[in-house]
């Protein structure tokens, strides 16, 4: 069953702040195999003009995808998560994510399309720090595969 088009534009409440830690950044950088000193060494990051280590660009996915959970779990939307695959991900940064940031995300459904029986859901996550400064916008596309016929 196709998702309800009236959900396009629906915005969900801001998440509780997520505190970005140096150790989380280091672990993520190591997991993705990126040894950029700005991700690992506060002094190297400061030499590049940052106040502390910065996170690799895709680090914020963990925060924004968790926030998109509000959309995914909305019982009124009726998305069958058992059929969902991750379709696409894009980030538009205002500034890097830094250790010590406390980030909140507001998720909005940007579009719902039906293609070949599949539902394609696009969610925009606006990430702001504690002072309200925009940090990054994440665009996530989820595809709910069509139900298999018996």
PDB file of C-alpha atoms in Angstrom:
ATOM      1  CA  UNK A   1       0.000   0.000   0.000  1.00  0.00           C
ATOM      2  CA  UNK A   2       1.428   3.380  -1.014  1.00  0.00           C
ATOM      3  CA  UNK A   3       2.421   5.820   1.692  1.00  0.00           C
ATOM      4  CA  UNK A   4       0.119   8.781   2.275  1.00  0.00           C
ATOM      5  CA  UNK A   5       1.240  11.852   0.288  1.00  0.00           C
ATOM      6  CA  UNK A   6      -0.263  14.140   2.940  1.00  0.00           C
ATOM      7  CA  UNK A   7       2.803  13.409   5.103  1.00  0.00           C
ATOM      8  CA  UNK A   8       5.042  15.401   2.756  1.00  0.00           C
ATOM      9  CA  UNK A   9       6.159  18.463   4.694  1.00  0.00           C
ATOM     10  CA  UNK A  10       5.500  16.925   8.106  1.00  0.00           C
ATOM     11  CA  UNK A  11       8.167  17.991  10.594  1.00  0.00           C
ATOM     12  CA  UNK A  12       8.987  16.053  13.750  1.00  0.00           C
ATOM     13  CA  UNK A  13      10.180  17.510  17.070  1.00  0.00           C
ATOM     14  CA  UNK A  14      13.871  18.168  17.643  1.00  0.00           C
ATOM     15  CA  UNK A  15      15.805  15.296  19.162  1.00  0.00           C
ATOM     16  CA  UNK A  16      17.475  15.525  22.528  1.00  0.00           C
ATOM     17  CA  UNK A  17      21.021  16.864  22.137  1.00  0.00           C
ATOM     18  CA  UNK A  18      23.715  14.360  21.189  1.00  0.00           C
ATOM     19  CA  UNK A  19      27.094  15.220  22.674  1.00  0.00           C
ATOM     20  CA  UNK A  20      29.900  14.568  20.212  1.00  0.00           C
ATOM     21  CA  UNK A  21      32.939  13.114  21.952  1.00  0.00           C
ATOM     22  CA  UNK A  22      36.556  12.885  20.838  1.00  0.00           C
ATOM     23  CA  UNK A  23      36.546   9.153  21.433  1.00  0.00           C
ATOM     24  CA  UNK A  24      33.454   8.623  19.261  1.00  0.00           C
ATOM     25  CA  UNK A  25      35.105  10.623  16.467  1.00  0.00           C
ATOM     26  CA  UNK A  26      38.334   8.614  16.809  1.00  0.00           C
ATOM     27  CA  UNK A  27      36.448   5.311  16.785  1.00  0.00           C
ATOM     28  CA  UNK A  28      34.466   6.332  13.719  1.00  0.00           C
ATOM     29  CA  UNK A  29      37.561   7.552  11.848  1.00  0.00           C
ATOM     30  CA  UNK A  30      39.322   4.280  12.604  1.00  0.00           C
ATOM     31  CA  UNK A  31      36.271   2.242  11.572  1.00  0.00           C
ATOM     32  CA  UNK A  32      36.153   3.942   8.168  1.00  0.00           C
ATOM     33  CA  UNK A  33      39.938   3.805   7.780  1.00  0.00           C
ATOM     34  CA  UNK A  34      40.513   7.567   7.706  1.00  0.00           C
ATOM     35  CA  UNK A  35      43.676   8.609   9.553  1.00  0.00           C
ATOM     36  CA  UNK A  36      43.258  12.359   8.902  1.00  0.00           C
ATOM     37  CA  UNK A  37      45.046  13.987  11.868  1.00  0.00           C
ATOM     38  CA  UNK A  38      42.216  16.546  12.224  1.00  0.00           C
ATOM     39  CA  UNK A  39      39.986  13.624  13.288  1.00  0.00           C
ATOM     40  CA  UNK A  40      42.446  12.201  15.814  1.00  0.00           C
ATOM     41  CA  UNK A  41      44.707  14.895  17.231  1.00  0.00           C
ATOM     42  CA  UNK A  42      43.386  18.088  18.882  1.00  0.00           C
ATOM     43  CA  UNK A  43      46.626  19.938  18.122  1.00  0.00           C
ATOM     44  CA  UNK A  44      46.487  18.995  14.436  1.00  0.00           C
ATOM     45  CA  UNK A  45      42.881  20.171  14.303  1.00  0.00           C
ATOM     46  CA  UNK A  46      43.790  23.454  16.017  1.00  0.00           C
ATOM     47  CA  UNK A  47      46.604  23.996  13.507  1.00  0.00           C
ATOM     48  CA  UNK A  48      43.902  23.873  10.815  1.00  0.00           C
ATOM     49  CA  UNK A  49      41.812  26.494  12.634  1.00  0.00           C
ATOM     50  CA  UNK A  50      39.386  24.200  14.489  1.00  0.00           C
ATOM     51  CA  UNK A  51      38.692  24.443  18.223  1.00  0.00           C
ATOM     52  CA  UNK A  52      38.995  20.656  18.670  1.00  0.00           C
ATOM     53  CA  UNK A  53      39.046  17.497  16.575  1.00  0.00           C
ATOM     54  CA  UNK A  54      36.472  17.400  13.821  1.00  0.00           C
ATOM     55  CA  UNK A  55      34.430  14.441  12.637  1.00  0.00           C
ATOM     56  CA  UNK A  56      34.642  12.764   9.227  1.00  0.00           C
ATOM     57  CA  UNK A  57      31.809  13.954   6.961  1.00  0.00           C
ATOM     58  CA  UNK A  58      29.709  10.795   7.282  1.00  0.00           C
ATOM     59  CA  UNK A  59      29.930  10.707  11.105  1.00  0.00           C
ATOM     60  CA  UNK A  60      26.694  12.680  11.389  1.00  0.00           C
ATOM     61  CA  UNK A  61      24.763   9.836   9.715  1.00  0.00           C
ATOM     62  CA  UNK A  62      24.442   8.031  13.057  1.00  0.00           C
ATOM     63  CA  UNK A  63      22.799  11.085  14.588  1.00  0.00           C
ATOM     64  CA  UNK A  64      20.503  11.931  11.687  1.00  0.00           C
ATOM     65  CA  UNK A  65      19.430   8.343  11.035  1.00  0.00           C
ATOM     66  CA  UNK A  66      18.477   7.929  14.685  1.00  0.00           C
ATOM     67  CA  UNK A  67      16.423  11.135  14.367  1.00  0.00           C
ATOM     68  CA  UNK A  68      14.770   9.785  11.209  1.00  0.00           C
ATOM     69  CA  UNK A  69      13.541   6.974  13.460  1.00  0.00           C
ATOM     70  CA  UNK A  70      10.725   9.323  14.484  1.00  0.00           C
ATOM     71  CA  UNK A  71       9.549   9.247  10.879  1.00  0.00           C
ATOM     72  CA  UNK A  72      10.130   5.533  10.410  1.00  0.00           C
ATOM     73  CA  UNK A  73       8.257   4.653  13.610  1.00  0.00           C
ATOM     74  CA  UNK A  74       5.335   7.021  13.049  1.00  0.00           C
ATOM     75  CA  UNK A  75       2.373   4.603  13.134  1.00  0.00           C
ATOM     76  CA  UNK A  76       0.233   7.005  11.103  1.00  0.00           C
ATOM     77  CA  UNK A  77       2.729   6.946   8.225  1.00  0.00           C
ATOM     78  CA  UNK A  78       2.498   3.159   8.055  1.00  0.00           C
ATOM     79  CA  UNK A  79       6.001   2.465   6.774  1.00  0.00           C
ATOM     80  CA  UNK A  80       6.846  -1.254   6.931  1.00  0.00           C
ATOM     81  CA  UNK A  81      10.456  -1.063   8.113  1.00  0.00           C
ATOM     82  CA  UNK A  82      10.989  -4.777   7.458  1.00  0.00           C
ATOM     83  CA  UNK A  83      10.934  -3.895   3.747  1.00  0.00           C
ATOM     84  CA  UNK A  84      13.142  -0.779   3.952  1.00  0.00           C
ATOM     85  CA  UNK A  85      16.586  -0.422   2.398  1.00  0.00           C
ATOM     86  CA  UNK A  86      18.813   2.654   2.490  1.00  0.00           C
ATOM     87  CA  UNK A  87      18.675   4.281  -0.928  1.00  0.00           C
ATOM     88  CA  UNK A  88      20.863   7.378  -0.760  1.00  0.00           C
ATOM     89  CA  UNK A  89      22.558   9.820   1.610  1.00  0.00           C
ATOM     90  CA  UNK A  90      23.812  13.376   1.072  1.00  0.00           C
ATOM     91  CA  UNK A  91      25.188  16.013   3.430  1.00  0.00           C
ATOM     92  CA  UNK A  92      25.390  19.797   3.044  1.00  0.00           C
ATOM     93  CA  UNK A  93      27.682  21.289   5.689  1.00  0.00           C
ATOM     94  CA  UNK A  94      27.786  24.811   7.073  1.00  0.00           C
ATOM     95  CA  UNK A  95      30.717  23.839   9.291  1.00  0.00           C
ATOM     96  CA  UNK A  96      32.364  20.610  10.470  1.00  0.00           C
ATOM     97  CA  UNK A  97      31.055  18.646  13.432  1.00  0.00           C
ATOM     98  CA  UNK A  98      33.441  19.187  16.356  1.00  0.00           C
ATOM     99  CA  UNK A  99      34.156  17.336  19.564  1.00  0.00           C
ATOM    100  CA  UNK A 100      32.091  18.980  22.275  1.00  0.00           C
ATOM    101  CA  UNK A 101      29.187  19.854  19.991  1.00  0.00           C
ATOM    102  CA  UNK A 102      25.727  19.144  21.375  1.00  0.00           C
ATOM    103  CA  UNK A 103      23.638  18.507  18.289  1.00  0.00           C
ATOM    104  CA  UNK A 104      19.888  18.247  17.797  1.00  0.00           C
ATOM    105  CA  UNK A 105      18.100  17.166  14.651  1.00  0.00           C
ATOM    106  CA  UNK A 106      14.730  18.189  13.229  1.00  0.00           C
ATOM    107  CA  UNK A 107      13.454  15.730  10.615  1.00  0.00           C
ATOM    108  CA  UNK A 108      11.042  16.646   7.825  1.00  0.00           C
ATOM    109  CA  UNK A 109       9.523  14.403   5.177  1.00  0.00           C
ATOM    110  CA  UNK A 110      10.540  16.022   1.879  1.00  0.00           C
ATOM    111  CA  UNK A 111       8.901  13.645  -0.553  1.00  0.00           C
ATOM    112  CA  UNK A 112       7.058  10.367  -0.949  1.00  0.00           C
ATOM    113  CA  UNK A 113       7.026   8.669  -4.323  1.00  0.00           C
ATOM    114  CA  UNK A 114       5.779   5.344  -5.569  1.00  0.00           C
ATOM    115  CA  UNK A 115       8.001   3.712  -8.176  1.00  0.00           C
ATOM    116  CA  UNK A 116       7.315   0.236  -9.553  1.00  0.00           C
ATOM    117  CA  UNK A 117       5.352  -0.618  -6.433  1.00  0.00           C
ATOM    118  CA  UNK A 118       8.131   0.595  -4.118  1.00  0.00           C
ATOM    119  CA  UNK A 119       7.704   3.552  -1.782  1.00  0.00           C
ATOM    120  CA  UNK A 120      10.570   6.056  -1.880  1.00  0.00           C
ATOM    121  CA  UNK A 121      10.709   8.314   1.169  1.00  0.00           C
ATOM    122  CA  UNK A 122      13.060  11.312   1.368  1.00  0.00           C
ATOM    123  CA  UNK A 123      13.776  12.792   4.795  1.00  0.00           C
ATOM    124  CA  UNK A 124      15.699  16.000   5.472  1.00  0.00           C
ATOM    125  CA  UNK A 125      17.482  16.274   8.822  1.00  0.00           C
ATOM    126  CA  UNK A 126      18.473  19.780   9.907  1.00  0.00           C
ATOM    127  CA  UNK A 127      21.286  19.576  12.467  1.00  0.00           C
ATOM    128  CA  UNK A 128      21.890  22.504  14.817  1.00  0.00           C
ATOM    129  CA  UNK A 129      24.195  22.989  17.768  1.00  0.00           C
ATOM    130  CA  UNK A 130      23.166  24.155  21.232  1.00  0.00           C
ATOM    131  CA  UNK A 131      23.328  27.814  20.253  1.00  0.00           C
ATOM    132  CA  UNK A 132      20.989  27.178  17.313  1.00  0.00           C
ATOM    133  CA  UNK A 133      23.753  27.440  14.694  1.00  0.00           C
ATOM    134  CA  UNK A 134      23.140  25.309  11.605  1.00  0.00           C
ATOM    135  CA  UNK A 135      25.836  22.648  11.230  1.00  0.00           C
ATOM    136  CA  UNK A 136      24.676  20.308   8.473  1.00  0.00           C
ATOM    137  CA  UNK A 137      21.637  19.225   6.509  1.00  0.00           C
ATOM    138  CA  UNK A 138      21.335  15.500   5.837  1.00  0.00           C
ATOM    139  CA  UNK A 139      19.188  14.115   3.034  1.00  0.00           C
ATOM    140  CA  UNK A 140      18.253  10.461   3.504  1.00  0.00           C
ATOM    141  CA  UNK A 141      16.368   8.372   0.969  1.00  0.00           C
ATOM    142  CA  UNK A 142      14.703   5.170   2.121  1.00  0.00           C
ATOM    143  CA  UNK A 143      13.105   2.641  -0.181  1.00  0.00           C
ATOM    144  CA  UNK A 144      10.314   0.361   1.078  1.00  0.00           C
ATOM    145  CA  UNK A 145      10.340  -2.547  -1.315  1.00  0.00           C
ATOM    146  CA  UNK A 146       7.022  -3.684  -2.697  1.00  0.00           C
ATOM    147  CA  UNK A 147       5.436  -6.553  -0.811  1.00  0.00           C
ATOM    148  CA  UNK A 148       6.020  -9.922  -2.442  1.00  0.00           C
ATOM    149  CA  UNK A 149       2.952 -11.563  -3.862  1.00  0.00           C
ATOM    150  CA  UNK A 150       2.089 -14.985  -2.473  1.00  0.00           C
TER     151      UNK A 150
END
